[in-house]
């Protein structure tokens, strides 16, 4: 799974990397070294031929949901079933996005112990990951926003797949990482070719992965700061 990641690169740099329009200054997010579910995150979307870096709620809320809290359980979608699951089937065919990440965290089980070692995973070249994601629009006609319009929530989820050899050392799942050559196909809203999209949902090469142990401070989503991604001595089992 992917339940915590890092988004600290300035939005204008992220937007340039993905060939997208940057968000307006008032919508820019603060650097976050401990992004957690239900927070507002960046996502690259394409609509009417324009690619933009937008902000979405992490935890997909299906359009048919009666309560938006259902999104708390939908931070990830499994690649193996994303095209069939009721919550993800429609956005998989129409509303795909990319979730940029400077890196992500995963917790390694320690043999003979209930404790887990947090690990920070990033790219050896220092470039951001392009996680395959989906987004959805949920509307509550019974609640009004500040402008008197029905309340809307735009949310997203990160697709995961089986771990590659490098990741398998610490966990059996990992986020789907899209190579640059796949971005156009993935983001094009009019491309409803489910087979072509599904073919992209494979583990990234192990060469794209580097990792090191970090402090257990990252276990608490309230902790933040660049020190969280610094190498730390492994904890004792």
PDB file of C-alpha atoms in Angstrom, residues 62-187:
ATOM      1  CA  UNK A  62     -17.307   7.884  -5.079  1.00  0.00           C
ATOM      2  CA  UNK A  63     -19.950  10.068  -6.725  1.00  0.00           C
ATOM      3  CA  UNK A  64     -22.645   7.795  -5.289  1.00  0.00           C
ATOM      4  CA  UNK A  65     -21.427   8.005  -1.672  1.00  0.00           C
ATOM      5  CA  UNK A  66     -23.880   9.210   0.957  1.00  0.00           C
ATOM      6  CA  UNK A  67     -21.104  10.106   3.391  1.00  0.00           C
ATOM      7  CA  UNK A  68     -17.720  11.523   2.266  1.00  0.00           C
ATOM      8  CA  UNK A  69     -16.028   9.723   5.163  1.00  0.00           C
ATOM      9  CA  UNK A  70     -16.051   6.616   2.979  1.00  0.00           C
ATOM     10  CA  UNK A  71     -12.989   8.156   1.331  1.00  0.00           C
ATOM     11  CA  UNK A  72     -10.949   7.447   4.468  1.00  0.00           C
ATOM     12  CA  UNK A  73     -10.913   3.784   3.384  1.00  0.00           C
ATOM     13  CA  UNK A  74     -10.099   4.520  -0.255  1.00  0.00           C
ATOM     14  CA  UNK A  75      -6.639   6.055  -0.187  1.00  0.00           C
ATOM     15  CA  UNK A  76      -5.380   3.199  -2.401  1.00  0.00           C
ATOM     16  CA  UNK A  77      -6.821   1.151  -5.268  1.00  0.00           C
ATOM     17  CA  UNK A  78      -5.376  -2.239  -6.183  1.00  0.00           C
ATOM     18  CA  UNK A  79      -4.164  -2.521  -9.781  1.00  0.00           C
ATOM     19  CA  UNK A  80      -5.529  -6.047 -10.014  1.00  0.00           C
ATOM     20  CA  UNK A  81      -9.147  -4.992  -9.358  1.00  0.00           C
ATOM     21  CA  UNK A  82      -9.316  -1.257 -10.116  1.00  0.00           C
ATOM     22  CA  UNK A  83     -11.220  -1.791 -13.376  1.00  0.00           C
ATOM     23  CA  UNK A  84     -13.906  -3.891 -11.654  1.00  0.00           C
ATOM     24  CA  UNK A  85     -14.438  -2.288  -8.237  1.00  0.00           C
ATOM     25  CA  UNK A  86     -17.596  -0.202  -8.080  1.00  0.00           C
ATOM     26  CA  UNK A  87     -15.832   2.763  -6.457  1.00  0.00           C
ATOM     27  CA  UNK A  88     -13.017   2.922  -9.017  1.00  0.00           C
ATOM     28  CA  UNK A  89     -14.445   1.572 -12.274  1.00  0.00           C
ATOM     29  CA  UNK A  90     -15.783   4.896 -13.607  1.00  0.00           C
ATOM     30  CA  UNK A  91     -12.806   7.102 -12.663  1.00  0.00           C
ATOM     31  CA  UNK A  92     -10.461   4.453 -14.081  1.00  0.00           C
ATOM     32  CA  UNK A  93     -12.068   4.890 -17.481  1.00  0.00           C
ATOM     33  CA  UNK A  94     -12.573   8.668 -17.366  1.00  0.00           C
ATOM     34  CA  UNK A  95     -10.720  10.427 -14.556  1.00  0.00           C
ATOM     35  CA  UNK A  96      -7.117   9.304 -14.258  1.00  0.00           C
ATOM     36  CA  UNK A  97      -4.457  11.518 -12.708  1.00  0.00           C
ATOM     37  CA  UNK A  98      -0.843  11.523 -11.549  1.00  0.00           C
ATOM     38  CA  UNK A  99       0.106  12.057  -7.912  1.00  0.00           C
ATOM     39  CA  UNK A 100       3.607  13.611  -7.730  1.00  0.00           C
ATOM     40  CA  UNK A 101       5.786  12.512  -4.804  1.00  0.00           C
ATOM     41  CA  UNK A 102       9.360  13.257  -3.790  1.00  0.00           C
ATOM     42  CA  UNK A 103       9.394   9.880  -2.086  1.00  0.00           C
ATOM     43  CA  UNK A 104       7.267   7.692   0.147  1.00  0.00           C
ATOM     44  CA  UNK A 105       7.442   5.758   3.387  1.00  0.00           C
ATOM     45  CA  UNK A 106       6.936   2.084   4.038  1.00  0.00           C
ATOM     46  CA  UNK A 107       7.235   0.096   7.253  1.00  0.00           C
ATOM     47  CA  UNK A 108       9.323  -3.075   7.405  1.00  0.00           C
ATOM     48  CA  UNK A 109       8.325  -5.797   9.824  1.00  0.00           C
ATOM     49  CA  UNK A 110      11.138  -6.800  12.169  1.00  0.00           C
ATOM     50  CA  UNK A 111      11.465 -10.520  12.682  1.00  0.00           C
ATOM     51  CA  UNK A 112      10.552 -11.589  16.184  1.00  0.00           C
ATOM     52  CA  UNK A 113       9.178  -8.165  17.114  1.00  0.00           C
ATOM     53  CA  UNK A 114       5.952  -6.191  16.936  1.00  0.00           C
ATOM     54  CA  UNK A 115       7.951  -3.093  16.010  1.00  0.00           C
ATOM     55  CA  UNK A 116       8.361  -1.902  12.438  1.00  0.00           C
ATOM     56  CA  UNK A 117      11.218  -0.012  10.838  1.00  0.00           C
ATOM     57  CA  UNK A 118      10.084   3.010   8.795  1.00  0.00           C
ATOM     58  CA  UNK A 119      11.916   3.334   5.484  1.00  0.00           C
ATOM     59  CA  UNK A 120      12.080   6.280   3.095  1.00  0.00           C
ATOM     60  CA  UNK A 121      11.960   5.339  -0.582  1.00  0.00           C
ATOM     61  CA  UNK A 122      13.039   7.737  -3.321  1.00  0.00           C
ATOM     62  CA  UNK A 123      14.526   7.754  -6.810  1.00  0.00           C
ATOM     63  CA  UNK A 124      18.325   7.517  -7.196  1.00  0.00           C
ATOM     64  CA  UNK A 125      18.265  10.428  -9.679  1.00  0.00           C
ATOM     65  CA  UNK A 126      16.384  12.683  -7.267  1.00  0.00           C
ATOM     66  CA  UNK A 127      13.451  13.186  -9.636  1.00  0.00           C
ATOM     67  CA  UNK A 128       9.871  12.865  -8.374  1.00  0.00           C
ATOM     68  CA  UNK A 129       7.791   9.736  -8.631  1.00  0.00           C
ATOM     69  CA  UNK A 130       4.692   9.872 -10.839  1.00  0.00           C
ATOM     70  CA  UNK A 131       2.157   7.721  -8.999  1.00  0.00           C
ATOM     71  CA  UNK A 132      -0.787   6.464 -11.037  1.00  0.00           C
ATOM     72  CA  UNK A 133      -3.939   7.885  -9.512  1.00  0.00           C
ATOM     73  CA  UNK A 134      -7.662   8.345 -10.028  1.00  0.00           C
ATOM     74  CA  UNK A 135      -9.834  11.291  -9.138  1.00  0.00           C
ATOM     75  CA  UNK A 136     -13.540  11.743  -8.593  1.00  0.00           C
ATOM     76  CA  UNK A 137     -16.075  14.522  -8.038  1.00  0.00           C
ATOM     77  CA  UNK A 138     -18.590  14.173  -5.199  1.00  0.00           C
ATOM     78  CA  UNK A 139     -21.471  16.594  -4.740  1.00  0.00           C
ATOM     79  CA  UNK A 140     -23.781  17.182  -1.796  1.00  0.00           C
ATOM     80  CA  UNK A 141     -26.953  18.912  -2.935  1.00  0.00           C
ATOM     81  CA  UNK A 142     -28.098  19.259   0.671  1.00  0.00           C
ATOM     82  CA  UNK A 143     -25.146  21.423   1.700  1.00  0.00           C
ATOM     83  CA  UNK A 144     -24.117  24.774   0.247  1.00  0.00           C
ATOM     84  CA  UNK A 145     -20.680  26.369  -0.022  1.00  0.00           C
ATOM     85  CA  UNK A 146     -19.841  30.016   0.666  1.00  0.00           C
ATOM     86  CA  UNK A 147     -21.256  31.016  -2.732  1.00  0.00           C
ATOM     87  CA  UNK A 148     -24.545  29.236  -2.119  1.00  0.00           C
ATOM     88  CA  UNK A 149     -23.701  26.426  -4.531  1.00  0.00           C
ATOM     89  CA  UNK A 150     -23.979  22.693  -3.759  1.00  0.00           C
ATOM     90  CA  UNK A 151     -20.904  21.539  -1.874  1.00  0.00           C
ATOM     91  CA  UNK A 152     -18.405  19.686  -4.052  1.00  0.00           C
ATOM     92  CA  UNK A 153     -15.406  17.596  -3.088  1.00  0.00           C
ATOM     93  CA  UNK A 154     -12.724  16.521  -5.531  1.00  0.00           C
ATOM     94  CA  UNK A 155     -10.770  13.546  -4.244  1.00  0.00           C
ATOM     95  CA  UNK A 156      -8.143  11.059  -5.372  1.00  0.00           C
ATOM     96  CA  UNK A 157      -6.595   7.669  -4.721  1.00  0.00           C
ATOM     97  CA  UNK A 158      -3.184   6.105  -5.461  1.00  0.00           C
ATOM     98  CA  UNK A 159      -3.050   2.827  -7.372  1.00  0.00           C
ATOM     99  CA  UNK A 160      -0.792   0.113  -5.963  1.00  0.00           C
ATOM    100  CA  UNK A 161       0.622  -3.077  -7.462  1.00  0.00           C
ATOM    101  CA  UNK A 162       2.820  -5.989  -6.454  1.00  0.00           C
ATOM    102  CA  UNK A 163       6.245  -4.950  -5.198  1.00  0.00           C
ATOM    103  CA  UNK A 164       9.318  -5.163  -7.406  1.00  0.00           C
ATOM    104  CA  UNK A 165      12.365  -7.078  -6.158  1.00  0.00           C
ATOM    105  CA  UNK A 166      13.790  -4.077  -4.317  1.00  0.00           C
ATOM    106  CA  UNK A 167      10.560  -3.208  -2.541  1.00  0.00           C
ATOM    107  CA  UNK A 168       9.746  -6.852  -1.782  1.00  0.00           C
ATOM    108  CA  UNK A 169      12.493  -6.789   0.827  1.00  0.00           C
ATOM    109  CA  UNK A 170      10.280  -4.631   3.030  1.00  0.00           C
ATOM    110  CA  UNK A 171       6.690  -4.911   1.714  1.00  0.00           C
ATOM    111  CA  UNK A 172       4.604  -6.849  -0.803  1.00  0.00           C
ATOM    112  CA  UNK A 173       2.946  -3.774  -2.366  1.00  0.00           C
ATOM    113  CA  UNK A 174       4.109  -0.474  -3.863  1.00  0.00           C
ATOM    114  CA  UNK A 175       2.605   2.497  -5.720  1.00  0.00           C
ATOM    115  CA  UNK A 176       2.370   2.206  -9.493  1.00  0.00           C
ATOM    116  CA  UNK A 177       5.034   4.541 -10.930  1.00  0.00           C
ATOM    117  CA  UNK A 178       4.322   5.810 -14.449  1.00  0.00           C
ATOM    118  CA  UNK A 179       7.277   6.475 -16.787  1.00  0.00           C
ATOM    119  CA  UNK A 180       7.198   9.773 -18.744  1.00  0.00           C
ATOM    120  CA  UNK A 181       6.326   7.934 -21.941  1.00  0.00           C
ATOM    121  CA  UNK A 182       3.044   6.784 -20.375  1.00  0.00           C
ATOM    122  CA  UNK A 183       1.830  10.125 -19.041  1.00  0.00           C
ATOM    123  CA  UNK A 184      -0.049  11.194 -22.182  1.00  0.00           C
ATOM    124  CA  UNK A 185      -1.957   7.938 -22.467  1.00  0.00           C
ATOM    125  CA  UNK A 186      -2.768   7.856 -18.765  1.00  0.00           C
ATOM    126  CA  UNK A 187      -3.962  11.445 -18.471  1.00  0.00           C
TER     127      UNK A 187
END
